[in-house]
Structure formats: structure tokens, C-alpha cells
Coordinates of C-alpha atoms in Angstrom, one line a residue:
M8 CA 0.0 0.0 0.0
K9 CA 1.3 3.4 -0.9
L10 CA 1.4 6.4 1.3
F11 CA -0.4 9.7 0.3
T12 CA 0.1 13.3 1.0
C13 CA -2.2 16.1 2.1
P14 CA -2.3 18.6 -0.6
G15 CA -3.1 21.5 1.8
C16 CA -0.4 21.0 4.5
G17 CA 1.9 18.2 3.3
L18 CA 1.1 15.7 6.1
R19 CA 1.7 12.0 5.3
L20 CA -1.7 10.3 5.0
H21 CA -2.6 6.6 5.0
F22 CA -5.2 4.6 3.1
E23 CA -7.9 4.6 5.9
N24 CA -7.6 8.3 6.8
V25 CA -10.9 10.3 6.5
V26 CA -9.5 13.8 7.8
C27 CA -6.0 15.3 7.9
T28 CA -5.2 15.3 11.5
R29 CA -2.9 18.6 10.9
C30 CA -5.1 20.8 8.8
G31 CA -8.5 19.3 9.4
V32 CA -9.4 18.9 5.7
T33 CA -11.9 16.2 4.6
L34 CA -10.3 13.3 2.7
G35 CA -11.5 10.8 0.3
F36 CA -10.3 8.0 -1.9
I37 CA -10.7 8.2 -5.7
P38 CA -10.6 4.5 -7.0
E39 CA -10.2 5.6 -10.6
E40 CA -7.0 7.1 -9.7
T41 CA -6.1 5.1 -6.5
L42 CA -5.6 8.5 -4.8
L43 CA -6.4 9.7 -1.3
T44 CA -6.9 13.5 -1.5
A45 CA -8.7 16.5 -0.1
F46 CA -12.2 17.6 -0.7
E47 CA -14.4 20.4 0.0
A48 CA -18.2 20.4 0.7
A49 CA -20.2 21.8 -2.3
G50 CA -23.7 21.4 -1.0
D51 CA -26.5 18.9 -1.8
G52 CA -24.3 16.1 -0.8
A53 CA -21.7 16.8 -3.4
W54 CA -17.8 17.4 -2.8
T55 CA -15.3 19.0 -4.9
R56 CA -11.7 18.0 -5.1
T57 CA -9.5 20.7 -3.8
A58 CA -6.8 20.2 -6.5
D59 CA -9.0 20.7 -9.6
G60 CA -12.7 21.4 -8.5
R61 CA -14.1 18.1 -9.9
R62 CA -17.4 17.0 -8.3
Y63 CA -17.8 13.9 -6.4
R64 CA -20.1 12.3 -3.9
T65 CA -19.4 10.3 -0.7
C66 CA -20.4 6.5 -0.9
A67 CA -23.6 5.8 0.8
N68 CA -21.8 3.5 3.4
S69 CA -19.9 6.6 4.5
L70 CA -23.0 8.6 4.8
E71 CA -25.0 6.1 6.7
H72 CA -22.6 3.9 8.4
Q73 CA -19.2 5.6 8.4
V74 CA -17.5 2.5 7.2
C75 CA -16.1 3.8 3.9
N76 CA -13.9 6.7 2.7
W77 CA -14.3 6.2 -1.0
M78 CA -15.7 8.6 -3.5
V79 CA -18.2 8.2 -6.3
A80 CA -17.6 10.0 -9.5
Q81 CA -20.9 8.9 -11.5
E82 CA -24.0 10.9 -10.7
N83 CA -26.3 7.9 -11.0
E84 CA -24.3 5.8 -8.6
I85 CA -24.9 5.4 -4.7
F86 CA -22.1 3.1 -3.7
C87 CA -18.3 3.4 -4.5
V88 CA -16.5 0.7 -6.7
A89 CA -15.8 -1.5 -3.6
C90 CA -19.2 -1.1 -1.6
C91 CA -21.3 -1.8 -4.9
L92 CA -19.7 -5.4 -4.6
N93 CA -21.6 -6.1 -1.4
R94 CA -24.7 -8.4 -1.7
T95 CA -25.2 -8.9 1.9
I96 CA -23.9 -7.0 4.9
P97 CA -24.1 -8.0 8.6
D98 CA -27.3 -7.4 10.7
L99 CA -26.4 -4.0 12.2
S100 CA -29.0 -4.5 14.8
Q101 CA -26.5 -6.7 16.5
S102 CA -24.2 -4.9 18.9
K103 CA -20.8 -5.9 17.7
S104 CA -21.8 -6.1 13.9
R105 CA -20.8 -2.7 12.8
A106 CA -17.3 -2.9 14.2
L107 CA -16.8 -6.2 12.6
W108 CA -18.2 -5.0 9.3
H109 CA -15.9 -2.0 9.5
R110 CA -12.9 -4.2 9.7
L111 CA -14.2 -6.4 6.8
E112 CA -14.6 -3.4 4.7
I113 CA -11.1 -2.0 5.4
E114 CA -9.6 -5.3 4.2
K115 CA -11.9 -5.6 1.4
R116 CA -11.0 -2.2 0.0
R117 CA -7.2 -3.2 0.3
L118 CA -8.1 -6.2 -2.0
V119 CA -10.0 -3.9 -4.4
Y120 CA -7.1 -1.4 -4.4
A121 CA -4.8 -4.2 -5.5
M122 CA -7.1 -5.3 -8.2
L123 CA -7.4 -1.8 -9.5
R124 CA -3.5 -1.3 -9.4
L125 CA -3.3 -4.5 -11.3
G126 CA -5.7 -3.6 -13.9
L127 CA -8.1 -6.5 -13.3
P128 CA -11.7 -6.4 -13.8
V129 CA -13.7 -5.2 -10.8
V130 CA -17.4 -5.3 -11.4
S131 CA -20.5 -6.3 -9.6
R132 CA -22.5 -9.4 -10.4
S133 CA -25.5 -7.2 -10.3
R134 CA -24.2 -5.6 -13.5
D135 CA -22.3 -8.4 -15.1
P136 CA -23.1 -12.1 -14.6
A137 CA -19.3 -12.8 -14.7
G138 CA -18.8 -10.1 -11.9
L139 CA -18.0 -10.3 -8.2
E140 CA -20.1 -10.0 -5.1
F141 CA -19.6 -10.5 -1.3
D142 CA -21.9 -12.0 1.4
F143 CA -20.9 -11.2 4.9
L144 CA -22.7 -13.6 7.1
A145 CA -22.9 -14.3 10.7
D146 CA -23.5 -17.8 12.5
T147 CA -26.8 -18.1 14.1
P148 CA -27.8 -19.3 17.5
A149 CA -28.6 -22.6 15.8
S150 CA -25.1 -23.2 14.5
F151 CA -24.3 -25.7 17.1
S152 CA -21.5 -27.4 15.1
E153 CA -18.7 -26.6 12.8
R154 CA -20.7 -28.1 10.0
D155 CA -23.6 -25.6 10.6
R156 CA -21.4 -22.6 10.7
V157 CA -21.1 -20.0 7.9
M158 CA -18.3 -21.2 5.6
T159 CA -15.9 -18.7 4.0
G160 CA -15.6 -19.4 0.4
H161 CA -16.3 -18.7 -3.2
D162 CA -19.1 -19.9 -5.6
E163 CA -19.3 -18.5 -9.1
G164 CA -18.4 -15.0 -8.3
L165 CA -20.0 -15.0 -4.8
I166 CA -17.4 -14.7 -2.0
T167 CA -18.9 -15.4 1.4
I168 CA -17.0 -14.3 4.5
N169 CA -17.9 -15.3 8.1
V170 CA -18.2 -12.2 10.1
A171 CA -16.6 -13.9 13.1
E172 CA -13.3 -13.8 11.0
A173 CA -13.1 -10.0 11.8
D174 CA -13.0 -10.9 15.5
P175 CA -9.4 -11.5 16.6
A176 CA -10.3 -13.9 19.4
E177 CA -12.5 -16.1 17.1
R178 CA -9.8 -15.9 14.3
T179 CA -7.1 -16.9 16.7
R180 CA -9.2 -19.9 17.8
M181 CA -9.9 -21.0 14.3
R182 CA -6.1 -20.6 13.4
D183 CA -5.2 -23.0 16.2
Q184 CA -8.0 -25.3 15.5
M185 CA -7.0 -25.5 11.7
A186 CA -3.1 -25.6 12.5
E187 CA -2.7 -22.5 10.2
P188 CA 0.4 -20.4 10.9
Y189 CA -1.1 -17.3 9.2
R190 CA -4.8 -16.5 9.2
T191 CA -6.0 -12.9 8.6
V192 CA -9.1 -11.3 7.2
L193 CA -7.1 -9.8 4.3
G194 CA -5.6 -13.3 3.7
H195 CA -9.3 -14.6 3.3
F196 CA -10.1 -12.0 0.8
R197 CA -7.0 -12.6 -1.3
H198 CA -7.4 -16.4 -1.2
E199 CA -11.1 -16.4 -2.2
S200 CA -10.3 -13.7 -4.9
G201 CA -7.9 -16.2 -6.4
H202 CA -10.8 -18.6 -7.0
Y203 CA -12.7 -15.9 -8.6
Y204 CA -9.9 -14.8 -10.9
W205 CA -9.1 -18.3 -11.8
D206 CA -12.6 -18.4 -13.3
R207 CA -12.2 -15.2 -15.1
L208 CA -8.5 -15.5 -16.3
V209 CA -7.6 -19.2 -16.5
R210 CA -10.7 -21.5 -16.8
D211 CA -11.7 -20.8 -20.5
S212 CA -8.4 -19.2 -21.5
A213 CA -5.2 -20.3 -23.3
A214 CA -3.6 -20.2 -19.8
L215 CA -5.6 -23.4 -18.9
E216 CA -2.8 -25.8 -20.4
G217 CA 0.0 -23.9 -18.7
F218 CA -2.0 -24.1 -15.4
R219 CA -2.4 -27.7 -15.6
A220 CA 1.3 -28.3 -16.3
M221 CA 2.1 -26.0 -13.2
F222 CA -0.5 -26.8 -10.7
G223 CA -2.1 -30.2 -11.9
D224 CA -5.4 -31.4 -13.1
E225 CA -8.2 -29.3 -11.7
T226 CA -10.9 -31.9 -12.9
L227 CA -9.9 -34.2 -10.0
D228 CA -12.8 -34.5 -7.6
Y229 CA -12.6 -31.6 -5.4
G230 CA -14.7 -32.9 -2.6
K231 CA -12.8 -36.2 -2.3
A232 CA -9.5 -34.2 -2.5
L233 CA -10.4 -32.1 0.5
E234 CA -11.7 -35.1 2.5
H235 CA -8.4 -36.9 1.9
H236 CA -6.4 -33.8 3.0
Y237 CA -8.1 -33.4 6.3
A238 CA -8.0 -37.0 6.8
S239 CA -4.4 -37.7 6.0
G240 CA -2.7 -34.3 5.9
P241 CA -0.3 -33.0 3.3
P242 CA 2.3 -35.2 1.5
P243 CA 5.7 -35.4 3.4
D244 CA 7.5 -33.4 0.7
W245 CA 4.8 -30.5 0.6
R246 CA 7.3 -27.8 1.3
E247 CA 9.2 -28.5 -2.1
Q248 CA 6.0 -28.1 -4.1
F249 CA 3.6 -25.9 -2.3
V250 CA 3.5 -22.5 -0.4
S251 CA 1.2 -23.9 2.3
E252 CA -0.1 -27.3 3.4
Y253 CA -3.6 -26.3 2.3
A254 CA -2.2 -25.6 -1.1
S255 CA -1.4 -29.3 -1.5
S256 CA -5.1 -30.3 -1.2
H257 CA -6.2 -29.6 -4.8
P258 CA -4.9 -27.7 -7.8
W259 CA -7.6 -25.0 -7.2
E260 CA -6.4 -24.5 -3.7
D261 CA -2.8 -24.4 -4.9
W262 CA -3.7 -21.7 -7.3
A263 CA -5.7 -19.6 -4.7
E264 CA -3.0 -19.8 -2.1
T265 CA -0.1 -19.0 -4.5
W266 CA -2.4 -16.1 -5.8
A267 CA -2.9 -14.8 -2.2
H268 CA 0.9 -14.8 -1.6
Y269 CA 1.5 -13.0 -4.8
L270 CA -0.8 -10.3 -3.6
H271 CA 0.8 -10.4 -0.1
I272 CA 4.3 -9.9 -1.8
V273 CA 3.3 -7.2 -4.2
D274 CA 1.4 -5.0 -1.7
T275 CA 4.0 -5.4 1.0
L276 CA 6.7 -4.4 -1.3
E277 CA 4.8 -1.4 -2.3
T278 CA 4.5 -0.4 1.3
A279 CA 8.3 -1.0 1.7
F280 CA 9.0 1.2 -1.3
S281 CA 6.7 3.9 0.0
Y282 CA 8.7 4.2 3.3
G283 CA 11.9 4.0 1.4
L284 CA 13.1 0.8 3.1
R285 CA 16.7 -0.3 2.5
I286 CA 17.9 -3.8 3.5
R287 CA 21.8 -3.8 4.4
P288 CA 22.7 -6.4 6.8
R289 CA 25.7 -5.2 8.9
A290 CA 26.9 -8.7 9.8
G291 CA 27.6 -11.0 6.9
A292 CA 24.7 -12.2 4.6
E293 CA 25.7 -9.5 2.1
N294 CA 23.3 -11.1 -0.5
L295 CA 20.4 -9.6 1.5
E296 CA 21.1 -6.2 0.4
V297 CA 18.4 -4.8 -1.7
H298 CA 16.9 -1.4 -2.5
H299 CA 13.1 -1.1 -2.9
D300 CA 13.1 1.7 -5.5
F301 CA 10.5 0.3 -7.9
D302 CA 6.6 0.0 -8.3
P303 CA 5.9 -3.8 -7.8
Y304 CA 2.6 -3.5 -9.2
L305 CA 4.2 -2.8 -12.6
A306 CA 7.0 -5.1 -12.3
N307 CA 7.6 -7.0 -15.8
D308 CA 9.4 -9.9 -14.1
A309 CA 8.2 -12.0 -11.0
G310 CA 11.9 -12.8 -10.5
V311 CA 12.4 -9.2 -9.5
L312 CA 9.5 -9.2 -7.1
V313 CA 11.0 -12.5 -5.4
E314 CA 14.6 -10.8 -5.4
H315 CA 13.2 -8.0 -3.3
W316 CA 10.7 -10.1 -1.3
L317 CA 13.2 -12.7 0.2
P318 CA 15.5 -10.3 2.2
L319 CA 12.5 -8.1 3.1
S320 CA 10.6 -11.0 4.6
V321 CA 13.7 -12.0 6.5
A322 CA 13.9 -8.6 7.9
L323 CA 10.1 -8.6 8.7
N324 CA 10.3 -11.8 10.5
S325 CA 13.3 -10.7 12.5
L326 CA 11.6 -7.5 13.6
N327 CA 8.6 -9.4 14.7
R328 CA 10.7 -11.8 16.7
S329 CA 12.4 -8.7 18.4
M330 CA 9.0 -7.7 19.6
G331 CA 8.1 -11.0 21.0
H332 CA 5.8 -12.0 18.1
E333 CA 5.7 -15.0 15.8
H334 CA 7.0 -14.5 12.2
A335 CA 5.1 -12.0 10.1
Y336 CA 5.6 -14.3 7.0
P337 CA 6.0 -17.9 8.3
F338 CA 6.6 -19.5 4.8
A339 CA 9.5 -20.7 2.7
L340 CA 9.4 -20.2 -1.0
A341 CA 10.9 -23.3 -2.6
P342 CA 12.1 -22.9 -6.3
R343 CA 8.8 -24.8 -7.4
V344 CA 6.7 -22.3 -5.6
I345 CA 8.6 -19.4 -7.1
E346 CA 7.8 -20.7 -10.5
K347 CA 4.1 -20.8 -9.6
L348 CA 4.3 -17.2 -8.4
G349 CA 5.9 -16.5 -11.8
F350 CA 2.8 -18.1 -13.6
V351 CA 0.4 -16.0 -11.5
H352 CA 2.3 -12.9 -12.3
D353 CA 2.3 -13.7 -16.2
V354 CA -1.5 -14.4 -16.1
V355 CA -2.2 -11.2 -14.1
H356 CA -0.1 -8.9 -16.4
G357 CA -1.3 -10.8 -19.5
A358 CA -4.9 -9.9 -18.4
S359 CA -3.8 -6.4 -17.7
A360 CA -2.1 -6.0 -21.0
G361 CA -5.0 -7.3 -22.8
K362 CA -7.6 -4.9 -21.5

């Protein structure tokens, strides 16, 4: 995620900011430009961009619920590019729902930001049958067993997220129960979006043959593959072939996990670049030296991304350990996994170049 600057006073701004804490100006995010900037009230619910006077309106989810800071450019639209993807939001009559939904929206907008930066199609299923929608659902009092719970997943463009995933305590419980070293709300969004974009970019495209050569035959029975995975666990050598244990369960999951890690890498590298990070170890390991002086969203070669990512992830993990936390990125990228990341990169940029 890049940093932004207040056009009025020059203060550094962050993606979720709604007001400049120095000069008090109102801020809004323009998705068409992936830009957070200043606005002035123009009356009748309209706002003008301070820099050039262009008119916008705030997203309805900002006006009614204060859970969005994105602007709307089209006069006939109510919701922003990200919020129009919502099919179902949580029941806001429940006391904790608004706070949990707010967290979901923050992470969803980070996903949509990445899709916009990568030039990928972002359109609601209500407008395009091949589009994308989200259901944010909560377990009911009748959900006595894990089988009855709302399952986070993807089905033909509809991504369902269990609202409980936005609760840190519940997410930690599920992480321990599922033996997952990494479980975040943003990680869920990225993983499930991988299934959606497999349908859009791979399933009926020339990339399918390459996908099967790299990830395997996706026509294998998915349900049986998952049953086998949960019953027997991953193969002993899974680290040599897959980015995670779950990725070994089926080619679709391998793709979705690899896709998610590709987004982890690109977005974190952009953050590092925005902060001007430089990795120069003082004691040996000279090969870790790297300067983050490029835009990872526009990188032509996935190898360049990995070249920057490996030393940065080592530094991130070391910083976390110094603070008494677990590794920020508890994964090792084997050569085969790096090849798969390269395939994802080529598919993404092939789709972007073809637009």
C-alpha cells in the first residue's frame, strides 16, 4: 500500500484516513486514480476535489454507516466501486456487527485497491453475470456444530466471509484449530479472490494448459481431495512443491494460495517502497542487500519481485521476533513455488495488458 500526502499541509496520509489530523481537511479516496486526496463540501451532498474542483459524492456506506472513505464520480451511482460489490452486509442491529463489518470493509478495500492497481476487472455481479459479489454472514444461534457454521468460500463469483473472522479472538481460535500459521481477514479476501480470478483469467483461456502443467489437473474430484487432505494431511514433501499445507489439497487451492501470496508480496513491497526501506545487513549475509526503488505492481518480471521479497521477509520476521511476536511471514518459498508465483504474475499481467 502506498502512502499519500495532504495537498493542503503536506502531512503524510494513510489509506484509511478520513480527515487530515494537521489541517482538518476532509479526505476521500478516488478509486479511478487510486488516490487519497482532499475535498471541500459543495452542498447537496456533493464534494469538490480541492486540487481541480471536480465534483464527487461520498459513498452511501460513508454517509449512513461511516465504514467507507471512497468517493463516487458517477451521478447515478450510490455506492463506490468497492461497496457496490456487497450483496449482503451483517445485521447491524447486533451490537458487535458494525465494528466487525468495518474491519471487513477495510480489508476488502485493500483487496479492491490491489485489483485496480493490477488492472484486473472489478465489477459487481448485479451488472455483469461474470462479476464479483460479497456476502458477509454471521453464524446463527442454531449453529451448534462446525458443519452448521457459515463457511468462508467462493461460488461462481460470490465470496462469502464469516463475520466472525473479523473478531481477533475467534480468528485466533480458528487458526489454532486449523493448524494454520497465518490467518488474517485480508488473507481470506486474497485467497477467495484467487478462486474468482481463476474463473475469469484461466478457466476458459489459453492459460489453462499452462496451469495444468504447473498446478495439476483441476478436474480431479474436489470434494474427495479435501476429504483426503483433512483425513491424511499434506504429503511429506509438500514444502518442496507448495506454499502452504492447504495448497497441496487440490490444484484449485494451490492456485488460490499462490495467488494470495502473490498479492501479499506485491502489496508489502509497495509499502516498503513507500517508506523508502533499504535492507543492508551489517553482519555477513551480503546477498540480502536490496533497495526497494520500484513499483511492484508494474514489475515486468516476477523474479524481480522475489529478489526483493526474500530479504524483506527475513527482515520482517526478525523485527517481529524482536517484539516477541511470531514470524510475520511464516513461509519458505521453494524453487517450485517461485515458478508458480511467476505463472500467476504472467497471468495477471497478461490480463492487464489485454484490456
